[in-house]
Each structure stands twice: as structure tokens, then as C-alpha cells.
N, CA, C and O atoms as a DFTB+ gen file, in Angstrom:
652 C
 N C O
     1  1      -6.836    -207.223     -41.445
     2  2      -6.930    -206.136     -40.507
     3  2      -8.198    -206.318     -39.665
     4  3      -9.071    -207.132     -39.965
     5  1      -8.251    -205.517     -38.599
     6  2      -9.113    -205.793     -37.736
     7  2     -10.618    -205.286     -37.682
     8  3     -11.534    -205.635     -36.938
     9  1     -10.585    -204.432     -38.621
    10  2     -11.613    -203.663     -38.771
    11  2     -12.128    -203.871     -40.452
    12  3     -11.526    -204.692     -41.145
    13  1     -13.131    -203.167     -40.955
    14  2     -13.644    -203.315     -42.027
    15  2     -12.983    -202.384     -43.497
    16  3     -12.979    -201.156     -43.583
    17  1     -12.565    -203.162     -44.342
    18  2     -11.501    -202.095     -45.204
    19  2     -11.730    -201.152     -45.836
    20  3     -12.684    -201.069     -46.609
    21  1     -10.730    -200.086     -45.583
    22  2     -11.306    -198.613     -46.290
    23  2     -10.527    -198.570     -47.718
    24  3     -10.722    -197.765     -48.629
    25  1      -9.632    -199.599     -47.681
    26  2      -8.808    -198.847     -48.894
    27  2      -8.498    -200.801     -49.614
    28  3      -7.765    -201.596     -49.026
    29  1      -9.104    -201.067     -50.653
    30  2      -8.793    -202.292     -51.609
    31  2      -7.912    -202.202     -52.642
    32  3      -8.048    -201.573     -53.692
    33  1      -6.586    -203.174     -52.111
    34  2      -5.598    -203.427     -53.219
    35  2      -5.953    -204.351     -54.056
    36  3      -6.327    -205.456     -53.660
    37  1      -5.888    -204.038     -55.278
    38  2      -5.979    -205.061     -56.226
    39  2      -5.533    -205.074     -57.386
    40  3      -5.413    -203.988     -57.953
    41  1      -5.140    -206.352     -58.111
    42  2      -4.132    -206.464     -59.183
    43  2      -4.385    -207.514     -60.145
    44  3      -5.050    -208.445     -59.692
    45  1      -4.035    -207.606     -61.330
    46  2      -4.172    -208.061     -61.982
    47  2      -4.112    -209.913     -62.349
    48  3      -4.768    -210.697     -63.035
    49  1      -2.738    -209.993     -61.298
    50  2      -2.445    -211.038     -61.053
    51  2      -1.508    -210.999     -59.629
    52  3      -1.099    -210.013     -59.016
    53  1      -1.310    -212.550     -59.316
    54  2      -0.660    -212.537     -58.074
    55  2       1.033    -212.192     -58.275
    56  3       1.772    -212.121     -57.293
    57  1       1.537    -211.988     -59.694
    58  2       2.694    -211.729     -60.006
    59  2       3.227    -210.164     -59.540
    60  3       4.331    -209.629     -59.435
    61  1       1.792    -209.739     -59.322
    62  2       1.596    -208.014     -59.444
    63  2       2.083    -208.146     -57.910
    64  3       3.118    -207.509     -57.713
    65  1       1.709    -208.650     -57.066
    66  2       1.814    -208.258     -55.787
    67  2       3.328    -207.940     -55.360
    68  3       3.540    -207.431     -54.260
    69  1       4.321    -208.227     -56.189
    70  2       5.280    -207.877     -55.616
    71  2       5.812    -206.036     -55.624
    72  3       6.498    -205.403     -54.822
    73  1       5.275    -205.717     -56.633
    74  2       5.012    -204.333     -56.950
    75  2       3.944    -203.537     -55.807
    76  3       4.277    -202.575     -55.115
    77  1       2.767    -204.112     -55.805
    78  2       1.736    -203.540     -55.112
    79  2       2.289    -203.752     -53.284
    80  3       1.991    -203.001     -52.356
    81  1       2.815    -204.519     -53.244
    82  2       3.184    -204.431     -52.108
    83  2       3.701    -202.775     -50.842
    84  3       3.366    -202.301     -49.757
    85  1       4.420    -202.579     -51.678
    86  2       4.611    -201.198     -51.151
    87  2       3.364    -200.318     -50.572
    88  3       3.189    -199.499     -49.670
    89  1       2.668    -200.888     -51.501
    90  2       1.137    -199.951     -50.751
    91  2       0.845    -200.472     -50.008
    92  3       0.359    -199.740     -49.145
    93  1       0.835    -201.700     -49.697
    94  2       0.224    -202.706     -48.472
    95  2       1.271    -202.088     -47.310
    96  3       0.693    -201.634     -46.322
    97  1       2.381    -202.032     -47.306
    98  2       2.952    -201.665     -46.477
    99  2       3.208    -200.100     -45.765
   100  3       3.646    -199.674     -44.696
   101  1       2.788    -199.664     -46.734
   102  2       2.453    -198.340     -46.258
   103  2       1.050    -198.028     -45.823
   104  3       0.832    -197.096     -45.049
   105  1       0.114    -198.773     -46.294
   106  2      -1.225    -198.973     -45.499
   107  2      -1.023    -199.610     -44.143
   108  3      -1.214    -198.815     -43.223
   109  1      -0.754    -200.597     -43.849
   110  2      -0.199    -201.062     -42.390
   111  2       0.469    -200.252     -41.745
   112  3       0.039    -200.075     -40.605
   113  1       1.666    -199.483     -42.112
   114  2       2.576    -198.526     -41.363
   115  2       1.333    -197.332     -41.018
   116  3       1.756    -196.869     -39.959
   117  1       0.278    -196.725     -41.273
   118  2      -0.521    -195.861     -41.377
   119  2      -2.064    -196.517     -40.796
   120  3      -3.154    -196.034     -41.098
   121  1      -1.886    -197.582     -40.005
   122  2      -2.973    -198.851     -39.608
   123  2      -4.123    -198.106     -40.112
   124  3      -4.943    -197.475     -39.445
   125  1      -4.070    -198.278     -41.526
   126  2      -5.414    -198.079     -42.685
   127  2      -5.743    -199.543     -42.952
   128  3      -5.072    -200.374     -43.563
   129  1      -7.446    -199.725     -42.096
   130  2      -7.752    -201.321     -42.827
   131  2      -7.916    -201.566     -44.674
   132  3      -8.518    -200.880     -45.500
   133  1      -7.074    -202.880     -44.846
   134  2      -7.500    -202.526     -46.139
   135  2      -7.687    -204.107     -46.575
   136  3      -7.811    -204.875     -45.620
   137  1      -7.717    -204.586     -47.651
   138  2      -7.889    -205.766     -48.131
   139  2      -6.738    -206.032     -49.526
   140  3      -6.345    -205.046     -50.150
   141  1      -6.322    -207.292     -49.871
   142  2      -5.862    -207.539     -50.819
   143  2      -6.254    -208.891     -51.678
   144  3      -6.410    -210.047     -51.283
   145  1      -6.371    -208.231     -53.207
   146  2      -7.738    -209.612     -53.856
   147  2      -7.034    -209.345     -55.441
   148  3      -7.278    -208.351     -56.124
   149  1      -6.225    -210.333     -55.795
   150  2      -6.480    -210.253     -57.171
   151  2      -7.637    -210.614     -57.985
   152  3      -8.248    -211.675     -57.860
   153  1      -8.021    -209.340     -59.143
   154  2      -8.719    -208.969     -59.783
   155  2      -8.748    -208.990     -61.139
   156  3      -8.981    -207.883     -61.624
   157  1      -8.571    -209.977     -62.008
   158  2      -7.887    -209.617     -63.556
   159  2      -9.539    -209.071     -64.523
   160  3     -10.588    -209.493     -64.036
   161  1      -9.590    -208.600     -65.202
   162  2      -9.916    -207.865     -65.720
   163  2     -10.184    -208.659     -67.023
   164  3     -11.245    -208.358     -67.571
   165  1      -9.509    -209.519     -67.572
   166  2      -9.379    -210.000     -69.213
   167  2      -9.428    -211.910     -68.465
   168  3      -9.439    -212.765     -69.351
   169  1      -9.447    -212.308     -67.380
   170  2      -9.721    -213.499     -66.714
   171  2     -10.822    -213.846     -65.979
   172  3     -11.486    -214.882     -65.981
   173  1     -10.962    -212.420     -65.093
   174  2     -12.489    -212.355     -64.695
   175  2     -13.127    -211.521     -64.505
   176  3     -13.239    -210.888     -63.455
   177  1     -13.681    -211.368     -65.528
   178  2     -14.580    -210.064     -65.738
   179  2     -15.512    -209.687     -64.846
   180  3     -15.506    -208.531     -64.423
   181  1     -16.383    -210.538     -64.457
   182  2     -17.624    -210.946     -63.650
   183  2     -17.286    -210.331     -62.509
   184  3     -17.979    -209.483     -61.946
   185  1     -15.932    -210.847     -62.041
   186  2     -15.856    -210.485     -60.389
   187  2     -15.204    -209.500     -60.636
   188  3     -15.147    -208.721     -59.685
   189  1     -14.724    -209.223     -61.444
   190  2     -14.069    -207.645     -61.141
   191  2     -15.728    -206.440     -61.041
   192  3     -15.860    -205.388     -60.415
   193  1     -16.557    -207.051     -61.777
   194  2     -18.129    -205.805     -62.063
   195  2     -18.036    -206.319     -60.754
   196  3     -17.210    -205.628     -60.157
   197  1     -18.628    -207.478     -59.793
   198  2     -19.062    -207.424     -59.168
   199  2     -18.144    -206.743     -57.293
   200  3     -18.702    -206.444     -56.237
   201  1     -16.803    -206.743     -57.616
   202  2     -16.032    -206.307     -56.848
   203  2     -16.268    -204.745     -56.875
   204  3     -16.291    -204.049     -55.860
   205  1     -16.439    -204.288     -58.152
   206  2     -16.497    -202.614     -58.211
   207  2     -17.703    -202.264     -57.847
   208  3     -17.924    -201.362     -57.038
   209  1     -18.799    -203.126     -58.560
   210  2     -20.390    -202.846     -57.641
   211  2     -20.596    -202.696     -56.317
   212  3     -21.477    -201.952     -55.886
   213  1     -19.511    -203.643     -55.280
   214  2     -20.111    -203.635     -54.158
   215  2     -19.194    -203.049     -53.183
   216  3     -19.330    -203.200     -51.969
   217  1     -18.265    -202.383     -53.730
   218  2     -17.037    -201.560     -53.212
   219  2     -17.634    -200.539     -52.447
   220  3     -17.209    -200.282     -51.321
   221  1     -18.796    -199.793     -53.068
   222  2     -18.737    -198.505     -51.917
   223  2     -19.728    -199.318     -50.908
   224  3     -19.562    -198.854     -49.780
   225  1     -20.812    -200.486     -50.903
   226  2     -21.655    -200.469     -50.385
   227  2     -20.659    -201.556     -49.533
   228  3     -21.431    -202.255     -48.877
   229  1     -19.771    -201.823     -49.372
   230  2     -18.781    -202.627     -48.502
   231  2     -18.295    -201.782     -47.577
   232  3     -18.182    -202.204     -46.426
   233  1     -17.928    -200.481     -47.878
   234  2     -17.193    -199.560     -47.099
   235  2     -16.012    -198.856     -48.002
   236  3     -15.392    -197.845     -47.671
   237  1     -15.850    -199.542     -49.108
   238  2     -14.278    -199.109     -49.324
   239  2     -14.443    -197.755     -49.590
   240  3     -15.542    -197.376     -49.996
   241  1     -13.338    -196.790     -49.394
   242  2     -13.454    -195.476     -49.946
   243  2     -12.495    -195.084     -51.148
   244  3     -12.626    -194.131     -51.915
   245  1     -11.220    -196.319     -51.122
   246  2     -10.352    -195.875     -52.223
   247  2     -10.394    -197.094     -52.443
   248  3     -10.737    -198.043     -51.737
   249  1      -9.861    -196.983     -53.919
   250  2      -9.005    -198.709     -54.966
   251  2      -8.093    -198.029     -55.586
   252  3      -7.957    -196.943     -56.149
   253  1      -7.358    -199.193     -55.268
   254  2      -5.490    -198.816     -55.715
   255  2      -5.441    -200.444     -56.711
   256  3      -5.502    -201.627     -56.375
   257  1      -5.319    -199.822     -57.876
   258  2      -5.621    -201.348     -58.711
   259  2      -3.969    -200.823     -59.220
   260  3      -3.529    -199.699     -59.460
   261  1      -3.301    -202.234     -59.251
   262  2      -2.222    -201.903     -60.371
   263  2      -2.224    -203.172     -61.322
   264  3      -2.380    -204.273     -60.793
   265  1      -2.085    -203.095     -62.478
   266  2      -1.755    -203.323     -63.967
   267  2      -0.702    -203.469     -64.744
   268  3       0.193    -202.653     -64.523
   269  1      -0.467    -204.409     -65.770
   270  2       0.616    -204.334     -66.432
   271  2       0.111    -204.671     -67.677
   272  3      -1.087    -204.866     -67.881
   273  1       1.379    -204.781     -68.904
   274  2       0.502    -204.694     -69.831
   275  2      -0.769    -203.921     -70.571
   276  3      -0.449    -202.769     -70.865
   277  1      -1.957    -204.217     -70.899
   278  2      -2.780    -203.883     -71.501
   279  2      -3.794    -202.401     -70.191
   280  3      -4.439    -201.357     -70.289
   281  1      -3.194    -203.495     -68.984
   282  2      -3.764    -202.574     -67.721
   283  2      -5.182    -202.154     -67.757
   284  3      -5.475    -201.125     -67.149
   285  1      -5.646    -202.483     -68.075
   286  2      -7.193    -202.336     -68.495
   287  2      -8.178    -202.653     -66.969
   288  3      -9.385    -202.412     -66.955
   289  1      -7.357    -203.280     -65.610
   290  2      -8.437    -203.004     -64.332
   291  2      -8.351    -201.916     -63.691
   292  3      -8.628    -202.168     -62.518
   293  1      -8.033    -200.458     -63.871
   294  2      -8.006    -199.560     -62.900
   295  2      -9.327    -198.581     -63.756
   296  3      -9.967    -197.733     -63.136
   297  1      -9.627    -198.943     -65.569
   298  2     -10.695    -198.313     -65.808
   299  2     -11.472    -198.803     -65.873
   300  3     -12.489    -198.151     -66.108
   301  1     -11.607    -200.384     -65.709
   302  2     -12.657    -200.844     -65.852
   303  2     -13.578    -200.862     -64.243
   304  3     -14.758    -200.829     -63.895
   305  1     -12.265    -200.932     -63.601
   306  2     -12.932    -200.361     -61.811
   307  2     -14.091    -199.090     -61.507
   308  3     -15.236    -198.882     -61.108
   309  1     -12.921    -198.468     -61.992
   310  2     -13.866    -196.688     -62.402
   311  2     -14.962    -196.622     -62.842
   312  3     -15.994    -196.125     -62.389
   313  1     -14.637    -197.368     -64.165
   314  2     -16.182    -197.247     -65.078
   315  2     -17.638    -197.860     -64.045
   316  3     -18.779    -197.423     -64.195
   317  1     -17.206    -199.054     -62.910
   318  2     -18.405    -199.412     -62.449
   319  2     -18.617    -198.845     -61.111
   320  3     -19.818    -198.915     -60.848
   321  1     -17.931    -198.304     -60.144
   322  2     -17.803    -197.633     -58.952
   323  2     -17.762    -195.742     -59.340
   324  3     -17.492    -194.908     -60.205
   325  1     -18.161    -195.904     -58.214
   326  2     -17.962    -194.118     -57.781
   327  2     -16.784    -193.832     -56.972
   328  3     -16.312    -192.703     -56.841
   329  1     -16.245    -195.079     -56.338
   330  2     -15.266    -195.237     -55.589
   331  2     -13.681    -194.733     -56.259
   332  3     -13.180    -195.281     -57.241
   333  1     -13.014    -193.532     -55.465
   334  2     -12.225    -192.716     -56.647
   335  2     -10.781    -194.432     -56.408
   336  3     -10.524    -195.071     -55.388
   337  1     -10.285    -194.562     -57.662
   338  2      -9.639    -195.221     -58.455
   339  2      -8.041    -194.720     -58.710
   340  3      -7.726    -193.747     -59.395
   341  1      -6.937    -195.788     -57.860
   342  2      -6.023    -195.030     -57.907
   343  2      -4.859    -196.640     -58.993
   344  3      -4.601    -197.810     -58.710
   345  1      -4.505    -195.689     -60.249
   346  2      -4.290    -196.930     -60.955
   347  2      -2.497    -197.083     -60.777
   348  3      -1.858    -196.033     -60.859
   349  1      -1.941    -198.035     -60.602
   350  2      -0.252    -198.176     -60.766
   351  2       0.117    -199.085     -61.688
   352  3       0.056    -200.300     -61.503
   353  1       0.529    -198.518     -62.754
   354  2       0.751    -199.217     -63.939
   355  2       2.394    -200.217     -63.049
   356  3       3.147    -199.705     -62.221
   357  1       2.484    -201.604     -63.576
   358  2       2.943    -202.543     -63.322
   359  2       4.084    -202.241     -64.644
   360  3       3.881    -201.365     -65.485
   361  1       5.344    -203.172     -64.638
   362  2       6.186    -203.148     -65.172
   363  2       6.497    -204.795     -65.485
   364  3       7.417    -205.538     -65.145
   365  1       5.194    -205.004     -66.353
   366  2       4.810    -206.659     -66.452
   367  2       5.326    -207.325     -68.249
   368  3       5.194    -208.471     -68.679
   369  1       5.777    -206.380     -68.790
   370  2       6.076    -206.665     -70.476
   371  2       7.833    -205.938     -70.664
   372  3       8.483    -205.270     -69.860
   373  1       8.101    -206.305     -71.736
   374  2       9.288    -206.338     -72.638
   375  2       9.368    -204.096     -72.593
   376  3      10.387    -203.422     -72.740
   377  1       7.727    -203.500     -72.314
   378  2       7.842    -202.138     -72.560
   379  2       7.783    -201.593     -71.030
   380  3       7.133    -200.548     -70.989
   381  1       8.166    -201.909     -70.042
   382  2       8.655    -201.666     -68.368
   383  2       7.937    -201.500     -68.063
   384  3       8.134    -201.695     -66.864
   385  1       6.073    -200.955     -68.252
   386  2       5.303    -200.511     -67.819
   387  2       5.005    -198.859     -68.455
   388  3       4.281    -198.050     -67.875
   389  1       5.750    -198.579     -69.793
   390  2       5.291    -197.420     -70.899
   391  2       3.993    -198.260     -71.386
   392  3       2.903    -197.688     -71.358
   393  1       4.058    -199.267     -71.720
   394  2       1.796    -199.610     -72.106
   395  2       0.987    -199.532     -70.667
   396  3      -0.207    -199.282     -70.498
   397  1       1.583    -199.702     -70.089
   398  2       0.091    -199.947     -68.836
   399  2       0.095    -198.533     -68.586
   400  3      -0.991    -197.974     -68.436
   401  1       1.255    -197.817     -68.514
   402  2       1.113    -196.264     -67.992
   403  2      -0.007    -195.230     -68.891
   404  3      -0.855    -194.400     -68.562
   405  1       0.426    -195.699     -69.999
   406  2      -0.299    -195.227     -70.993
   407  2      -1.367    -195.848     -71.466
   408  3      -1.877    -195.280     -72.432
   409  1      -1.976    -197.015     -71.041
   410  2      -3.574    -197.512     -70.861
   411  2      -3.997    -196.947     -69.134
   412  3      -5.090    -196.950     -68.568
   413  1      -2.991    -196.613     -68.772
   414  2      -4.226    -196.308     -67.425
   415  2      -4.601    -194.815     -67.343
   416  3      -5.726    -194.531     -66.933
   417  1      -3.671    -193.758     -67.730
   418  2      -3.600    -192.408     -67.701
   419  2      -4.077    -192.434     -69.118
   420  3      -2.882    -192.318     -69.390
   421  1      -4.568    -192.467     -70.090
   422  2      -5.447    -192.252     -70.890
   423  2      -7.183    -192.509     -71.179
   424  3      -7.847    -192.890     -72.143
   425  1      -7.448    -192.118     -69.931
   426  2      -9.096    -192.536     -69.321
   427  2     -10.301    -191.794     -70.779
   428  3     -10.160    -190.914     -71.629
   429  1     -10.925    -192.327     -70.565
   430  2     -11.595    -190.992     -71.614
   431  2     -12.712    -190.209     -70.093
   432  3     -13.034    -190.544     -68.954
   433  1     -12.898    -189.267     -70.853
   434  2     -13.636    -187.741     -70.261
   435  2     -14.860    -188.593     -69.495
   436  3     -15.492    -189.489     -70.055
   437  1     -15.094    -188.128     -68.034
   438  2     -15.885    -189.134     -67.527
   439  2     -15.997    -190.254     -66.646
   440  3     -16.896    -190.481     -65.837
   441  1     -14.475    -191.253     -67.024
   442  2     -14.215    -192.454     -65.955
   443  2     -13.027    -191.483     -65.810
   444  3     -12.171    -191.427     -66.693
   445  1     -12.968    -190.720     -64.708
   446  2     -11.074    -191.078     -64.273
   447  2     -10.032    -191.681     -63.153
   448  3     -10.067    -191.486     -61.938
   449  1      -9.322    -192.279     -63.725
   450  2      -8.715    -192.917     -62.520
   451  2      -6.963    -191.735     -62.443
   452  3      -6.368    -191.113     -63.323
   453  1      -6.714    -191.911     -61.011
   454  2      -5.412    -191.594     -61.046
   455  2      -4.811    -192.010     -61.214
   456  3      -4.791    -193.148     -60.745
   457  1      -3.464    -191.477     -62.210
   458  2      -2.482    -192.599     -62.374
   459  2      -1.341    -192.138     -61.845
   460  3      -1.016    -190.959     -61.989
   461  1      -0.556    -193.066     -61.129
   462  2       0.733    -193.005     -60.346
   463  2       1.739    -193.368     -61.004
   464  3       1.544    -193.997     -62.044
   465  1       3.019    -193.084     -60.597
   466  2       4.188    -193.780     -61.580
   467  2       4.256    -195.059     -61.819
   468  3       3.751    -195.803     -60.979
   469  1       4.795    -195.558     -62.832
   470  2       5.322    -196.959     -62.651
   471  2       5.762    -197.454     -61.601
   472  3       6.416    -196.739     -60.842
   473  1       5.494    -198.911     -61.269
   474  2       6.495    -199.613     -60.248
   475  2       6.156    -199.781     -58.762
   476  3       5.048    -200.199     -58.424
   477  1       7.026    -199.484     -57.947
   478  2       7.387    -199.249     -56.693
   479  2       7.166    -198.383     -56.103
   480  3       6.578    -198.418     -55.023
   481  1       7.731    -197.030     -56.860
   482  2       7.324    -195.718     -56.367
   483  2       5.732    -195.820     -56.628
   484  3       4.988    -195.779     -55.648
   485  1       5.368    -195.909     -57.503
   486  2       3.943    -195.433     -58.049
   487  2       3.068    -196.347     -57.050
   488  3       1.892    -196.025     -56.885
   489  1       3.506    -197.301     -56.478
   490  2       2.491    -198.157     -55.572
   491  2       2.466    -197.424     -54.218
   492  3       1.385    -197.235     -53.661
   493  1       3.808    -196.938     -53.582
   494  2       3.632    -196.609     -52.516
   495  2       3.231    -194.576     -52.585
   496  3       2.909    -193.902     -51.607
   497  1       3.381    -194.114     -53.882
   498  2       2.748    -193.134     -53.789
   499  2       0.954    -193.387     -53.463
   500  3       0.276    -192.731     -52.672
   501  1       0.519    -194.465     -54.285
   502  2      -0.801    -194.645     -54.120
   503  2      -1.114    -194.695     -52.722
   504  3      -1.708    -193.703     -52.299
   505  1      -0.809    -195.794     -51.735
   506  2      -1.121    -195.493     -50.772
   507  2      -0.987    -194.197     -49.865
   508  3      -1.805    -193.853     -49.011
   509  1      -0.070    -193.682     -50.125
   510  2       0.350    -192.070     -49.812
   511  2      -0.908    -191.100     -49.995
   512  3      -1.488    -190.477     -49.105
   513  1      -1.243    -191.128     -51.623
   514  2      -2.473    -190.732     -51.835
   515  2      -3.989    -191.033     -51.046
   516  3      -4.693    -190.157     -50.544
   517  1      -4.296    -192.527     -51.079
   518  2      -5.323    -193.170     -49.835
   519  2      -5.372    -192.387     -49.184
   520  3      -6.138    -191.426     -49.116
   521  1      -4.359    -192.766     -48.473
   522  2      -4.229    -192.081     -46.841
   523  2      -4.471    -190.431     -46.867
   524  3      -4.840    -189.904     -45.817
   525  1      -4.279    -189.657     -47.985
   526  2      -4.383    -188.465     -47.862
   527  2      -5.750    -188.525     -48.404
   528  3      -6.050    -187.334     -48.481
   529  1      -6.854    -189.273     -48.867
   530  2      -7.644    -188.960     -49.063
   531  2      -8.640    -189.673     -47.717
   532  3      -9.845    -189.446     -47.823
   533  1      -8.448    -190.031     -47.187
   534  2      -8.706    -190.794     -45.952
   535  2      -8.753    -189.619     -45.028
   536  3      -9.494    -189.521     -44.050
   537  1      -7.875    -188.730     -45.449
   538  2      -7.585    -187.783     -44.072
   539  2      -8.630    -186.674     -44.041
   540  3      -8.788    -185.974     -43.041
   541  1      -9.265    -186.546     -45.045
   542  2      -9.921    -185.360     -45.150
   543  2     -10.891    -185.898     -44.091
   544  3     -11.778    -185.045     -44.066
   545  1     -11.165    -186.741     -43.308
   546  2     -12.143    -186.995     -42.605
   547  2     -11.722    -187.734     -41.942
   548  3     -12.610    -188.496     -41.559
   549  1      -9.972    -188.168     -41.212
   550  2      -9.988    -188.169     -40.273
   551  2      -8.743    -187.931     -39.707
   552  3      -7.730    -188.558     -40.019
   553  1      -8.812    -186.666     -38.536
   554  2      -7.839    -186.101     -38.042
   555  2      -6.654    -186.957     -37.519
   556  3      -5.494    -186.604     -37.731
   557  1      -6.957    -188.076     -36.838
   558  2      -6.142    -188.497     -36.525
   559  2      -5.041    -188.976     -37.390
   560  3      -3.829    -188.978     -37.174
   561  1      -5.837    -189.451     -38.592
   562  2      -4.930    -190.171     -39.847
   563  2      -4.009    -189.142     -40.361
   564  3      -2.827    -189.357     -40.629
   565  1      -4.817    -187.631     -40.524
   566  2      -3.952    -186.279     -40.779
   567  2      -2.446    -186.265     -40.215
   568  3      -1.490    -186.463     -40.964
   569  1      -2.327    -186.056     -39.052
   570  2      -1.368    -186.295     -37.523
   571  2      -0.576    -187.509     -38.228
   572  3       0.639    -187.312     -38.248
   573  1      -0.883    -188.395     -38.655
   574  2       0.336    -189.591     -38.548
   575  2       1.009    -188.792     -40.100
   576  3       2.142    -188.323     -40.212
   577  1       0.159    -188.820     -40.944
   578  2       0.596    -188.584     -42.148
   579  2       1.705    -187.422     -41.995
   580  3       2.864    -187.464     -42.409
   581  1       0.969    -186.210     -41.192
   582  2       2.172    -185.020     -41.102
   583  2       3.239    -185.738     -40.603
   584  3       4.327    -185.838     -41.170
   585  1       2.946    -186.228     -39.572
   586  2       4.273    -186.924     -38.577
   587  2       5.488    -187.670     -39.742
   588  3       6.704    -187.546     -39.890
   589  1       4.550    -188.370     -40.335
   590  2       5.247    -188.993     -41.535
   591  2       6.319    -188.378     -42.204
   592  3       7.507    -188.694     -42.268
   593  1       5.450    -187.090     -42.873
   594  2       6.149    -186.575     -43.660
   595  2       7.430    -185.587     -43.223
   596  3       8.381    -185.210     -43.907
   597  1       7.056    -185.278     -41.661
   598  2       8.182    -184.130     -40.885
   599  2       9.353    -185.408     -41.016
   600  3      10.444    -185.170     -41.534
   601  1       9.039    -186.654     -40.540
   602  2      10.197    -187.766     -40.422
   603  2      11.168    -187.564     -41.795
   604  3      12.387    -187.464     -41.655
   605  1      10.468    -187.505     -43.280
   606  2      11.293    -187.705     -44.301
   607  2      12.316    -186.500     -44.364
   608  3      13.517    -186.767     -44.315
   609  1      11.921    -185.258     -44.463
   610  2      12.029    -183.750     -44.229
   611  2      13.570    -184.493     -43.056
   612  3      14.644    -184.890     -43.508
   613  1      13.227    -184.475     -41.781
   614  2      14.251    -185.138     -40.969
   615  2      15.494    -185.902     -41.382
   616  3      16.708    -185.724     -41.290
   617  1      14.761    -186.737     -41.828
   618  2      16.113    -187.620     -42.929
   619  2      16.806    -187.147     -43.684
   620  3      18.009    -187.409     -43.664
   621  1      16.290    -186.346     -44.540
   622  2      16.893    -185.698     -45.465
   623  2      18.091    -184.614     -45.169
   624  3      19.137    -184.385     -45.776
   625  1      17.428    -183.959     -43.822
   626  2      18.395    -182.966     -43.487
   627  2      19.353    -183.581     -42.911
   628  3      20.388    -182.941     -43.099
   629  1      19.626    -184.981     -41.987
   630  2      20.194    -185.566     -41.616
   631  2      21.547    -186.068     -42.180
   632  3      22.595    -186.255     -41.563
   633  1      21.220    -186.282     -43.800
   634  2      22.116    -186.727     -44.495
   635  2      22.855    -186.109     -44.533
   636  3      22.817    -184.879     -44.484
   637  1      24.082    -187.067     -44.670
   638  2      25.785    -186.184     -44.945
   639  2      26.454    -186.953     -45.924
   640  3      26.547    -188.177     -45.831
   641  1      26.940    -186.274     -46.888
   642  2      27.686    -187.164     -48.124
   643  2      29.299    -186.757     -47.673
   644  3      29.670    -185.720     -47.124
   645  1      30.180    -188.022     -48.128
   646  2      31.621    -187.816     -48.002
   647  2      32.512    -186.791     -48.747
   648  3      32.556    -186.726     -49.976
   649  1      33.324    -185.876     -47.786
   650  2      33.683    -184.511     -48.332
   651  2      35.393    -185.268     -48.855
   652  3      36.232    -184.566     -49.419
């Protein structure tokens, strides 16, 4: 993006991106600069501290980490940033994403990250979320988002099922 990123996707592995994607694309549809960097957590520890250390002093204002498995980068993000933490448990094991959901939404008192649904939905809710936290400070982003949401509202009423 053209500008400096407000909102960092990141994942565990590059397997994740097909999941996380949805947020990327709903960050672009919403021209929110953002960045995308896998981050593993249990591979590289180092750069994940040092990714969360320098997150707010980079600019970022949100992280949308998603996880599978053990899911352990959306608290370990938290734990080193102030930067609020939006976690999407991945659907990366034999249990669909019931362990990562339940390692990411079980924060203890202190670090919390948000946790979104599993999957697809839960990625592009995250960016949904961003962007609404983005908006509190800037109107214009407000305006697309409503616009957004009058469009779905639209669709919906639009629909006609076969009588």
C-alpha cells in the first residue's frame, strides 16, 4: 500500500494466509494501509517480540494475528504491545480450529486479545473490526464503513427465494 500501515496481518505460517486473506481483502476494499508478514510464534520468537515492540512506534494501530493449533501468536502479540490485538483462530489441525479458538479466547486477566470466529468469517470479521476501530478517528473511514454496511442491509432485502 501506498502509505504507512495502520492495520498488520499476521500469521503463523504462510499456510495461514489462505484464511487470513479475507481480511486483506477487506482491508483493500476499505483502502486501509496495511502490511502482511508471517510471524510464528514457536519458530520465531525473536521477531515476533521484536515485531510487537515496534508495532506502535511503526504506526500500526491494530494486529489481526490468526493461528492454528496451539495459536499461541495473538497472546504472545498482546503480551508485548499496547497495540489492541485481534486474534482468528485458524482451522490448521484434525480439531477445525476448537484448540486455537480456545488458546486464543482464553487470555488471562490483563493481556487481552479479541477473539473472532474461526476461519473465514472470523478473518473478515477482524478486519470489519480494524476498520471500525480505525473509524473512531476517521470520518471518512466511518462513511465507507456505513456505506458498506447500508449495501449488505440492500442485498439482503433484495433477495428473493423460489415460491
Amino acid at each position: 500500500m501506498e502509505h504507512a500501515p495502520l492495520v498488520g496481518v499476521v500469521m503463523g505460517s504462510k499456510s495461514d494466509y489462505e484464511v487470513l486473506k479475507a481480511a486483506v481483502d477487506l482491508l483493500k476494499e476499505f483502502s486501509i494501509p496495511y502490511e502482511v508478514r508471517v510471524v510464528s510464534a514457536h519458530r520465531t520468537p525473536d521477531w515476533l517480540f521484536t515485531y510487537a515492540e515496534h508495532a506502535e512506534s511503526r504506526g500500526l494501530r491494530v494486529i489481526i494475528a490468526g493461528a492454528g493449533g496451539a495459536a499461541h501468536l495473538p497472546g504472545m502479540l498482546a503480551a508485548k504491545t499496547l497495540v489492541p490485538v485481534l486474534g482468528v483462530p485458524v482451522p490448521a489441525t484434525m480439531l477445525n480450529g476448537i484448540d486455537s479458538l480456545l488458546s486464543i479466547v482464553q487470555m488471562p486477566k490483563g493481556v487481552p486479545v479479541g477473539t473472532l470466529a474461526i476461519g473465514k468469517p472470523g478473518a473478515a470479521n477482524a478486519a470489519l473490526f480494524a476498520a471500525e476501530i480505525l473509524a473512531i478517528t476517521d470520518q471518512e473511514l466511518r462513511e465507507r464503513l456505513r456505506s458498506w454496511r447500508e449495501s449488505r442491509k440492500e442485498e439482503v432485502l433484495a433477495e428473493e427465494l423460489p415460491q
